[in-house]
Tab-separated table of C-alpha atoms in Angstrom:
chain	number	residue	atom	x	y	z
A	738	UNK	CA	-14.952	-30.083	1.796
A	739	UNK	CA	-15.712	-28.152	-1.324
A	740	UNK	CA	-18.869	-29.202	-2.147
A	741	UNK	CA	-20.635	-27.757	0.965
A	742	UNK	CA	-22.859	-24.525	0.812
A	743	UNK	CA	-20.858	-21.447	1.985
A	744	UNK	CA	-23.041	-20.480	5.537
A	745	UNK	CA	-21.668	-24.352	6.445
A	746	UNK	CA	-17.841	-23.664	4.811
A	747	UNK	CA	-17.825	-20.412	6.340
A	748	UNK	CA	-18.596	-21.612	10.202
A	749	UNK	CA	-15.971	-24.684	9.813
A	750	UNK	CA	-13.012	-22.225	8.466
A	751	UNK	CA	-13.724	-20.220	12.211
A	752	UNK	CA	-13.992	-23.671	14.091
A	753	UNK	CA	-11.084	-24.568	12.064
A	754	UNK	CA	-8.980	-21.542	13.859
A	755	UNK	CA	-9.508	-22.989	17.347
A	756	UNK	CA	-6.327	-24.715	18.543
A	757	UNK	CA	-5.896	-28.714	18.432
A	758	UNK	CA	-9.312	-28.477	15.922
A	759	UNK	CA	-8.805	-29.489	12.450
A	760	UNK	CA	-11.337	-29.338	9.358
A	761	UNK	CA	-12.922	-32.897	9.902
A	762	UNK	CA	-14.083	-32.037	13.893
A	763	UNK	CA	-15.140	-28.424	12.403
A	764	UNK	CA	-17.561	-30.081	10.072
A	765	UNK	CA	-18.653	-32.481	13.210
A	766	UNK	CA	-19.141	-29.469	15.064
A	767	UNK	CA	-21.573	-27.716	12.369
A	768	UNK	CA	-23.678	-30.732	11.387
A	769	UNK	CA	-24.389	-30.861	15.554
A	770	UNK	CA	-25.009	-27.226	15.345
A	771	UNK	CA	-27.606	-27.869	12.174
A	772	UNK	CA	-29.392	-29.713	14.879
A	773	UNK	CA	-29.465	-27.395	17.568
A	774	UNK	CA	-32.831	-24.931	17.713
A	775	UNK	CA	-32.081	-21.866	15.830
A	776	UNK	CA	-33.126	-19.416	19.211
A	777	UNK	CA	-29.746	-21.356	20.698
A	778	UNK	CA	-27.508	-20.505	18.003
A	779	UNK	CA	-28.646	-17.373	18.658
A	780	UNK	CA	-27.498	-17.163	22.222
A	781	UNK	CA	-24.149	-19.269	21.575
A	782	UNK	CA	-23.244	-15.946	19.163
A	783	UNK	CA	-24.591	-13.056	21.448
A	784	UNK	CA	-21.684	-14.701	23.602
A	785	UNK	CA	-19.014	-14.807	21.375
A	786	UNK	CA	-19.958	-11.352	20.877
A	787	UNK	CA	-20.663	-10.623	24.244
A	788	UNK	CA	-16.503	-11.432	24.936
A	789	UNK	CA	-14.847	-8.665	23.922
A	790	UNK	CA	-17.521	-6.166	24.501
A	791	UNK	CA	-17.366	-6.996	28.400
A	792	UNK	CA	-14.074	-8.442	29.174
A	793	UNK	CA	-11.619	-5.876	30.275
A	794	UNK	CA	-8.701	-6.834	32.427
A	795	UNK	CA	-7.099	-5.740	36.087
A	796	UNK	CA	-5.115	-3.234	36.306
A	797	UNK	CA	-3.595	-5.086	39.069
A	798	UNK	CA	-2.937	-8.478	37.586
A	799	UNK	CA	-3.694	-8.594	34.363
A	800	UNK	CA	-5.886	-11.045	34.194
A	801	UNK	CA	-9.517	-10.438	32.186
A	802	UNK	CA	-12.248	-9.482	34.301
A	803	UNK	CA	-15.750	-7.583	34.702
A	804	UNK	CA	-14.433	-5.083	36.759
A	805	UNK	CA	-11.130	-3.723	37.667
A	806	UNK	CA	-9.653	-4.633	39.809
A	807	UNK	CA	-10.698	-8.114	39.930
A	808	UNK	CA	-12.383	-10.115	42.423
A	809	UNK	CA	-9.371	-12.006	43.652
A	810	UNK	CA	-7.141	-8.321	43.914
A	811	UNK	CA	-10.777	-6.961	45.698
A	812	UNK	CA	-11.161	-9.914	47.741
A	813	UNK	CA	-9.652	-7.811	51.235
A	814	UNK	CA	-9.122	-12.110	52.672
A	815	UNK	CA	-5.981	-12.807	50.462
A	816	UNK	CA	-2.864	-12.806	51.530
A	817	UNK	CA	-1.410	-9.272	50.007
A	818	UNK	CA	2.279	-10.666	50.315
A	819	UNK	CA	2.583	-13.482	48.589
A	820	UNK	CA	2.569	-12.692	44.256
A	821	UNK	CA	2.211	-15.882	42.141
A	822	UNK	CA	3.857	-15.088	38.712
A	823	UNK	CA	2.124	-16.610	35.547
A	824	UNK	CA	2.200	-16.916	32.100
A	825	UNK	CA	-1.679	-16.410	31.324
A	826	UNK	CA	-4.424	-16.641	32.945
A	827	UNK	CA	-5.910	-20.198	32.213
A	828	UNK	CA	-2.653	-21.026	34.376
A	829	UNK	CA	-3.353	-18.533	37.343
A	830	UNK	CA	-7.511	-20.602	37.096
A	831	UNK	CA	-5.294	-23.962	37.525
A	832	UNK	CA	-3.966	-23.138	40.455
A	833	UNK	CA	-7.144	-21.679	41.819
A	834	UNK	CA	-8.979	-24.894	41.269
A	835	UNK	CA	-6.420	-26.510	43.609
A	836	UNK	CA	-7.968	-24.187	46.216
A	837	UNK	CA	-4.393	-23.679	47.928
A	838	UNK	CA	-3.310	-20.960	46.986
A	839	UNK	CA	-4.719	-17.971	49.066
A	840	UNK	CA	-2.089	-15.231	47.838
A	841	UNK	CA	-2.640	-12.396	44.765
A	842	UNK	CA	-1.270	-13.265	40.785
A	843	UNK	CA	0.551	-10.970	37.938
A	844	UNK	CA	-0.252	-12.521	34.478
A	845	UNK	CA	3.259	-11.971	32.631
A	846	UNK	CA	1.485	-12.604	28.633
A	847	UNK	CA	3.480	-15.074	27.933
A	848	UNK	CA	7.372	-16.664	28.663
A	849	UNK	CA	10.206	-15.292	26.918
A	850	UNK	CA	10.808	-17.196	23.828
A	851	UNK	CA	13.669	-15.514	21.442
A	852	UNK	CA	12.978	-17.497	18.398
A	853	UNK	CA	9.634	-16.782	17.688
A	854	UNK	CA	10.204	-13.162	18.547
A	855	UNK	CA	9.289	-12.981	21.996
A	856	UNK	CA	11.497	-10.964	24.363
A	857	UNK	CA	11.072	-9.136	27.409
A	858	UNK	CA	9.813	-6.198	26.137
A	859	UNK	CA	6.800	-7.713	24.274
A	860	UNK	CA	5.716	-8.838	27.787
A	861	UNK	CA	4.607	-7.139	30.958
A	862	UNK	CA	8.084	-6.967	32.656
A	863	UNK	CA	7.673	-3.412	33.410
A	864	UNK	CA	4.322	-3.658	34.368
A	865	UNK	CA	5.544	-6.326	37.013
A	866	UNK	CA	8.594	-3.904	38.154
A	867	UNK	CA	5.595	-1.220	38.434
A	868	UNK	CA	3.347	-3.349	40.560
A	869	UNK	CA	6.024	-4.066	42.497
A	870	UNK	CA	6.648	-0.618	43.950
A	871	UNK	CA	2.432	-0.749	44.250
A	872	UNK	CA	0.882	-1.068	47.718
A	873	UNK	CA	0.083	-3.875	49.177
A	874	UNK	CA	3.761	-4.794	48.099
A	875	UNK	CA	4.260	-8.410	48.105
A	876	UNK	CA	6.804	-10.217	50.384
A	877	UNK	CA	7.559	-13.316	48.465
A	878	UNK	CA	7.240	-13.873	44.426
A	879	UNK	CA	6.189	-17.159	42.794
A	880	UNK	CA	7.326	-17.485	39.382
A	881	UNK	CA	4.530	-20.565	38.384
A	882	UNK	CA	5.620	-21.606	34.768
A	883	UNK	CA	5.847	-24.740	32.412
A	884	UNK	CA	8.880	-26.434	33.531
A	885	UNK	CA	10.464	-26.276	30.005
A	886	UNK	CA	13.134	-24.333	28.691
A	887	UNK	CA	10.521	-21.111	28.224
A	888	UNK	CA	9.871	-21.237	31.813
A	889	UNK	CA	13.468	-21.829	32.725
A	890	UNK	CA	14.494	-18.735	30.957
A	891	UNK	CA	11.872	-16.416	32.110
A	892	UNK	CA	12.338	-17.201	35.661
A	893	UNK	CA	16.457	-16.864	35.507
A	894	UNK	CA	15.684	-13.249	33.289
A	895	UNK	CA	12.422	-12.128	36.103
A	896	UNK	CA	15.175	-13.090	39.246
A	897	UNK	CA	17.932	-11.101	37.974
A	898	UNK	CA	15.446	-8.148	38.108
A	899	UNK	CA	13.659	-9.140	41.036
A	900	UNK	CA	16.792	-9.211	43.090
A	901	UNK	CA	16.872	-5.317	43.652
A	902	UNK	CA	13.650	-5.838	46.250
A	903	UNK	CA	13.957	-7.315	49.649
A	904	UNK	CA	11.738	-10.309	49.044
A	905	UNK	CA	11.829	-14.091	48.771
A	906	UNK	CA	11.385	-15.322	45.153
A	907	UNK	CA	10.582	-19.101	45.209
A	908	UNK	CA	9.189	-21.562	42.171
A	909	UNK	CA	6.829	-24.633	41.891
A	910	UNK	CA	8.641	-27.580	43.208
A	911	UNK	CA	9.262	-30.245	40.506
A	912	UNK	CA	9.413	-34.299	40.905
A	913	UNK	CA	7.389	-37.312	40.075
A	914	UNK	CA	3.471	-36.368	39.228
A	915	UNK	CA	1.206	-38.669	41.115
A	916	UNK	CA	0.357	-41.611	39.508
A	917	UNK	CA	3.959	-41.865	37.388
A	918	UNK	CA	6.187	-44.914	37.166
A	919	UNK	CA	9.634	-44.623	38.759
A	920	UNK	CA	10.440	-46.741	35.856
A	921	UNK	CA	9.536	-44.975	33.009
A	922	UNK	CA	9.824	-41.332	34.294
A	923	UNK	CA	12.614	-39.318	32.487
A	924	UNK	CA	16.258	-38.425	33.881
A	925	UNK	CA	15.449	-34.582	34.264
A	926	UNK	CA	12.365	-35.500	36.180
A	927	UNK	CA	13.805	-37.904	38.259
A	928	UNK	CA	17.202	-35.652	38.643
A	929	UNK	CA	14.613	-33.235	40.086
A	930	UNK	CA	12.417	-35.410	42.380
A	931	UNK	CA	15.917	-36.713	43.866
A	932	UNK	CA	17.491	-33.014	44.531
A	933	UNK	CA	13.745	-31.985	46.256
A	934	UNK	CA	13.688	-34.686	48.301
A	935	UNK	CA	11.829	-34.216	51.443
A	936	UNK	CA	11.891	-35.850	54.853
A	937	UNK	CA	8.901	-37.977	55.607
B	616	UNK	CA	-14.201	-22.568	36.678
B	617	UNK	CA	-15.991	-21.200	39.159
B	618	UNK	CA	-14.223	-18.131	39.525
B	619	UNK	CA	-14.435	-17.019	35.562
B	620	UNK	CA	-16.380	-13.638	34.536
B	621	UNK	CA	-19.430	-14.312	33.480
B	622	UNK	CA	-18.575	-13.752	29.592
B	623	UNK	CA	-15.911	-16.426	29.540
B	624	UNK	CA	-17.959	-18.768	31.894
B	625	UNK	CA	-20.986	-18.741	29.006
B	626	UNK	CA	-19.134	-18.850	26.534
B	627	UNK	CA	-17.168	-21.851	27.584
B	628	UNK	CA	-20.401	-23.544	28.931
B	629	UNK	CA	-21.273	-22.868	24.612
B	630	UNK	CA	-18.221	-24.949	23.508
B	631	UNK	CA	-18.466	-27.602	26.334
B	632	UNK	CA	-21.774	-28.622	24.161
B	633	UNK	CA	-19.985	-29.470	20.878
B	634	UNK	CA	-19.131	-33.167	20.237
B	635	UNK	CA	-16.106	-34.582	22.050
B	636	UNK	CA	-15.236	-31.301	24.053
B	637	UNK	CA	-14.560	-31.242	27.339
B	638	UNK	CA	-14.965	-27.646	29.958
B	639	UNK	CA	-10.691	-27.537	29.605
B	640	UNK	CA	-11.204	-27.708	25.854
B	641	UNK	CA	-13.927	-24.855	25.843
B	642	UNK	CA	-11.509	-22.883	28.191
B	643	UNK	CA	-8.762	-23.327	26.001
B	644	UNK	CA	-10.701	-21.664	23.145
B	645	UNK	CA	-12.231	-19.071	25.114
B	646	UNK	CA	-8.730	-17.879	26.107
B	647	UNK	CA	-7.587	-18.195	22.089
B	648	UNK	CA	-10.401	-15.918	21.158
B	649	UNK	CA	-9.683	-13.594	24.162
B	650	UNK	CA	-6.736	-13.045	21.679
B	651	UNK	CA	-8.764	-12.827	18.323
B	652	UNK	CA	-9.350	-9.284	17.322
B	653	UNK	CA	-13.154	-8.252	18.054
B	654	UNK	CA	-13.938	-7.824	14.413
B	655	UNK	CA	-13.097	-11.234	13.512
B	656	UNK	CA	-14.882	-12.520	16.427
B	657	UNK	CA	-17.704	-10.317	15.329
B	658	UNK	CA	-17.961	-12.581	11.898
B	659	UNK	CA	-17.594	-15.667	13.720
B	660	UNK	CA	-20.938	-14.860	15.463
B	661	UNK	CA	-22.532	-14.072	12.010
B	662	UNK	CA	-21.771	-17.032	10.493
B	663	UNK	CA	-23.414	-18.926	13.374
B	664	UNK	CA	-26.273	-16.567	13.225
B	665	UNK	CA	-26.382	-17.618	9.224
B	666	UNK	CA	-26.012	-20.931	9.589
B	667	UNK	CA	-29.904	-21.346	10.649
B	668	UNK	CA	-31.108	-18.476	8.827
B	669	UNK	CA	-29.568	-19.574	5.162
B	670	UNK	CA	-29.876	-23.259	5.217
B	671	UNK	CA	-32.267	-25.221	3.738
B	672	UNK	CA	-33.145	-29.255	3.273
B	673	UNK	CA	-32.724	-30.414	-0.392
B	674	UNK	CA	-36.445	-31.658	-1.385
B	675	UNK	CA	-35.212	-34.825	-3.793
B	676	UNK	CA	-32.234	-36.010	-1.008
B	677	UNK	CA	-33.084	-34.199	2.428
B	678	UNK	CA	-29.087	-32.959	2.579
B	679	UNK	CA	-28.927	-29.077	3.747
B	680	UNK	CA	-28.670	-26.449	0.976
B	681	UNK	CA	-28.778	-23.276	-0.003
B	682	UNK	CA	-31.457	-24.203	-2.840
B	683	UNK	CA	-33.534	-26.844	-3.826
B	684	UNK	CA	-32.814	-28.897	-5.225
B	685	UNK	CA	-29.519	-29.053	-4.049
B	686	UNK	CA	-26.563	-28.753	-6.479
B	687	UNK	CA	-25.812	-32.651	-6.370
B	688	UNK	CA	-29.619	-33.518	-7.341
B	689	UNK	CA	-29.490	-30.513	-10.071
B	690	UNK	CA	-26.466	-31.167	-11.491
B	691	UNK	CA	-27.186	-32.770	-14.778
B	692	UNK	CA	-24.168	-34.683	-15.054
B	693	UNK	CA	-24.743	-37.214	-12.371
B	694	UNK	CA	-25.874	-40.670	-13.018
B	695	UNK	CA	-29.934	-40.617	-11.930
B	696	UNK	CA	-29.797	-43.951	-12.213
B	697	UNK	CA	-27.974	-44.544	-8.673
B	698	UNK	CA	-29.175	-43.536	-5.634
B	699	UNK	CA	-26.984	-43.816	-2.215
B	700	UNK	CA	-28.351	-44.103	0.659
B	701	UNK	CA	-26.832	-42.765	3.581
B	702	UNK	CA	-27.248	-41.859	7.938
B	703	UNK	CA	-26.429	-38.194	7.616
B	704	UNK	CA	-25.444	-35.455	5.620
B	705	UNK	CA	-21.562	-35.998	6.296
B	706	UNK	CA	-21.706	-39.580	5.276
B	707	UNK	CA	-22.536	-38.094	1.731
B	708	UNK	CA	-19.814	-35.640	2.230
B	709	UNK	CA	-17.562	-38.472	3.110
B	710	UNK	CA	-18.479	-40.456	-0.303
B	711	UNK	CA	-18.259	-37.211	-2.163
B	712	UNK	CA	-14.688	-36.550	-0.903
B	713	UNK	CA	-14.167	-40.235	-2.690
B	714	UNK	CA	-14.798	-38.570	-6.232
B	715	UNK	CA	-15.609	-42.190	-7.277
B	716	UNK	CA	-19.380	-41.860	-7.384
B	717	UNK	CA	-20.905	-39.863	-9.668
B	718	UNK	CA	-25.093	-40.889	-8.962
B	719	UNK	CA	-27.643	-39.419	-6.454
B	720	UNK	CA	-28.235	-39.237	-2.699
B	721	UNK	CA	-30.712	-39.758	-0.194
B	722	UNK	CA	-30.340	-38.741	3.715
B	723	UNK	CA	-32.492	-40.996	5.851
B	724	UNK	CA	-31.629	-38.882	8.862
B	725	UNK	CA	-30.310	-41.320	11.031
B	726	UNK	CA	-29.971	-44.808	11.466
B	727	UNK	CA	-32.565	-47.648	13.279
B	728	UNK	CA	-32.082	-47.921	17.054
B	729	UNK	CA	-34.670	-49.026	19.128
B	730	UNK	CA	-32.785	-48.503	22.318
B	731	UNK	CA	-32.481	-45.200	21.736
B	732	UNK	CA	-36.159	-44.530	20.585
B	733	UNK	CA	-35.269	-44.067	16.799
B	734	UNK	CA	-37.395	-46.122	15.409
B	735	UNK	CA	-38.747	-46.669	11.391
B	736	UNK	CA	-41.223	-43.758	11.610
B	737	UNK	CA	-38.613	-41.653	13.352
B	738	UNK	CA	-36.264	-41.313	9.903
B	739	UNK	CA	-37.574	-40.657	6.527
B	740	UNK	CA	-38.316	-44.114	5.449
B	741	UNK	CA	-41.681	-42.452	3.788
B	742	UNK	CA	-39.777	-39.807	1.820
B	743	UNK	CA	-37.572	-42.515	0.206
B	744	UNK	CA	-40.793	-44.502	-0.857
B	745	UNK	CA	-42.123	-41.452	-2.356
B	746	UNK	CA	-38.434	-40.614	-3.756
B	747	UNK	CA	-38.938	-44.043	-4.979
B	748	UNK	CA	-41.684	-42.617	-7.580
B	749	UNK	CA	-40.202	-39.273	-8.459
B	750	UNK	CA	-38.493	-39.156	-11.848
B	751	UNK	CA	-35.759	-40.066	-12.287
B	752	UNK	CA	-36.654	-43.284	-10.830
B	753	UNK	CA	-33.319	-45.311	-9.166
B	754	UNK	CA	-31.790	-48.673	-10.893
B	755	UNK	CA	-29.874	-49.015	-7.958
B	756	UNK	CA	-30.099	-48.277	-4.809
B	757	UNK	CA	-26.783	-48.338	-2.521
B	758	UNK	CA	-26.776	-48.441	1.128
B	759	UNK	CA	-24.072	-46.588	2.710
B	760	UNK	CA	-24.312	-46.926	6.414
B	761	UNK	CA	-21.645	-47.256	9.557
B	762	UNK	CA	-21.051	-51.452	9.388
B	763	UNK	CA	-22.505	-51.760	13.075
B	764	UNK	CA	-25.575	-53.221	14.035
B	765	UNK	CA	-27.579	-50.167	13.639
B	766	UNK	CA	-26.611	-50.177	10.044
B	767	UNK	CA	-27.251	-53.833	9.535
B	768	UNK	CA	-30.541	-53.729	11.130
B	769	UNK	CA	-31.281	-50.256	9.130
B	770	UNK	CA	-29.905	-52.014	5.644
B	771	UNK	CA	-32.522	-55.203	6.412
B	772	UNK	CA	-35.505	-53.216	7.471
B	773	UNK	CA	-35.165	-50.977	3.772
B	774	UNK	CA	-34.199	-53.848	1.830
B	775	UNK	CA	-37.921	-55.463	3.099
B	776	UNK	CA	-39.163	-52.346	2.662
B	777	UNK	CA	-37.999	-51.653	-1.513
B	778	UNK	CA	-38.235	-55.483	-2.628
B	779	UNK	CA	-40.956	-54.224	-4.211
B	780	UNK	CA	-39.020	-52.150	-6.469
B	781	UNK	CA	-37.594	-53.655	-9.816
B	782	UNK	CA	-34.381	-52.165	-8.517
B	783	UNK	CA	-30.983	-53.313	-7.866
B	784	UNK	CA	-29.785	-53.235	-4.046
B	785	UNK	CA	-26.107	-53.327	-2.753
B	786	UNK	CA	-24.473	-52.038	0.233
B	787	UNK	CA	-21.155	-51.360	0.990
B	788	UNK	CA	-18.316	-53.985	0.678
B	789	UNK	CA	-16.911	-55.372	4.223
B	790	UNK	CA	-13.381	-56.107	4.571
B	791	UNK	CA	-10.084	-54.953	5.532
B	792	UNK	CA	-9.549	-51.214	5.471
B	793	UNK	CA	-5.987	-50.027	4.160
B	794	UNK	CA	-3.201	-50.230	6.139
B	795	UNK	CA	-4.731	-52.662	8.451
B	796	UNK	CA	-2.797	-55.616	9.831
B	797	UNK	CA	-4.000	-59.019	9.369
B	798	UNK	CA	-2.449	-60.440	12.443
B	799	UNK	CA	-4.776	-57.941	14.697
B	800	UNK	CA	-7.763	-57.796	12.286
B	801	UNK	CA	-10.785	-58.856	14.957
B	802	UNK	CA	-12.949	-62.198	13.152
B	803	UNK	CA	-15.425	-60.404	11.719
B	804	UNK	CA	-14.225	-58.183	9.573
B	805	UNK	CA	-11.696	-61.381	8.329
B	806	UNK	CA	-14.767	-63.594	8.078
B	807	UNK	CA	-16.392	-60.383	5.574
B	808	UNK	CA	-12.961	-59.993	3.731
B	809	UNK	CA	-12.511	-63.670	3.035
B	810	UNK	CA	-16.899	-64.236	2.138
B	811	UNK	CA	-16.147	-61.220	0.228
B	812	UNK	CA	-12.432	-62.404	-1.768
B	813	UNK	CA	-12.537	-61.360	-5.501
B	814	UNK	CA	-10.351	-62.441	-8.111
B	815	UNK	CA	-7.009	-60.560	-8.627
C-alpha cells in the first residue's frame, strides 16, 4: 500500500476507520470510486458533510433526528406508556422494522461496561431518571439490550433505580431464534428457552 | 430504514453502493461517524472531493497518478525490458506488494467478456500496440490476469494480437497456492500444478 499516490492513500486510511473494514476492502472501495462520475463523488461528500451539520437529537429520546422532538415522540398515535430502553439507536430502528412495537424509546449511549471505562455516569442514567418524572410518564419500561453480560448488568443497575416508580419494568424474552437447531444451540440459550416456556 | 432522517438515510443509500456492502453495513457506518467528530468528518469529504480532482491516468501504463508518467514508468531503476500486463490498477498493486518484480506495467482496463459487453475495442488493446512502439520497447511481455476464463480468453486474444512482436510472452504460473490441501485441491488446478512440476 505504499506505492499509491496520496489523494488514493488518504481516502483508504478514512475507509480504513469504518468498523469490520480493513485496508484491502478500503482500496476496493476507492478503485470503484475512481470509476464513479466525478459530479457523484461530489454528492456522496456533501452528505458526509451534510451529517453533522443537520443531525441533532431528541430531547426526548435521544435518538438523532431533524427536529426535536422526533417523529416517533411527535407522532400523538403511540402508545405514551410503554418506554423501550436501548443502547443506541441502530437498536431502537431494529425493533421498528419489526413494526410491533407501537410504544416511545430512551437511547441509554451505550451498556455499562467497567473495564473499558464505562460506568453509569458516562451514560444517560440521569437523563432517563429525568424523563421519567416527564409527562406523558410511561407505565411500563422495556430494557431491550444484547443478551450478554453488558446487557445483563445494565438492566440489574437501571431496575434497582427504576424500582422507586410505580411501573412495570419487563425485558425481551430470550429462547431459541427461529431457524436454530435444538441440537447445537448452547446451554444458556436453551436454559432460557426452557424457563420461558409458553403454553401452546 | 424507512423511518431514518433524511441525512443518515443518504448517506447510507452512499455506502450501500460500495462493493460487497449491504444497507445494515452502510447503517452501521453511518451510526460510527454519527460518533466521529465533525472536523474529521469534514476531511473525509475532502479527500473524496480530491480523489477526482487530483488523479490522473499514467500515459506509458494507464494506472492513476498524480503525474505522468507515473512514478513506476519514471523510475529509472526498473527493468524496461519487462512489461506486465494486468486487468486493473490493483492487480499491479497486488504484484507490487510482491517486491519480486522490478519491470514495467500496462493496465488494459479490464478483462474480455462478451457476456457482459466488454469486448476487444472496449479495453485498451490499441494503447498496448502503440505502447508496443514507444521506447523502451518490451523483451517480455507478462500477462497477469485472474486464472478464469475471462483471463484465458483475454491472454489468447493478446497473444494473437503481439505474435508479431519479436518479444517473449509468459503468463502467470498455475498451480497450488500456499497452504492449500492436496486432498481438496479441485482437478484443474492439480492438472496445472502437475503440467507445470519443476525440478526441486
Amino acid at each position: 500500500m505504499n506505492n499509491l499516490p496520496e489523494p488514493i492513500h488518504n481516502l483508504v486510511s478514512w475507509f480504513n476507520k469504518l468498523p469490520g473494514i480493513g485496508p484491502k476492502t478500503s482500496l476496493r472501495f476507492v478503485y470503484y470510486l475512481l470509476k464513479t462520475p466525478k459530479h457523484e463523488l461530489e454528492q456522496f461528500a456533501q452528505s458526509l458533510r451534510e451529517l453533522h451539520e443537520k443531525i441533532t437529537f431528541c430531547s426526548l429520546c435521544q435518538t438523532h433526528t431533524l427536529k426535536d422532538p422526533c417523529s416517533i415522540c411527535a407522532n400523538e398515535k403511540r402508545d405514551k406508556s410503554a418506554l423501550c430502553v436501548v443502547s443506541e439507536p441502530r437498536d431502537m430502528q431494529a425493533i421498528e422494522n419489526t413494526g410491533e412495537y407501537n410504544g416511545l424509546y430512551f437511547v441509554l449511549g451505550g451498556l455499562i461496561q467497567p473495564i473499558e471505562g464505562i460506568t453509569p455516569d458516562k451514560l444517560r442514567f440521569k437523563e432517563l431518571e429525568q424523563r421519567m418524572n416527564q409527562s406523558p410518564a410511561p407505565k411500563e419500561i422495556i430494557f431491550a439490550f444484547n443478551p450478554d453480560i453488558d446487557g445483563e448488568t445494565t438492566t440489574l443497575h437501571l431496575s434497582k433505580i427504576l424500582k422507586k416508580y410505580p411501573i412495570k419494568i419487563t425485558k425481551l424474552a430470550r429462547g431459541l431464534p427461529v431457524g436454530a437447531e435444538l441440537e447445537y444451540a448452547d446451554q444458556v440459550t436453551l436454559t432460557d428457552a426452557l424457563k420461558g416456556r409458553r403454553e401452546v
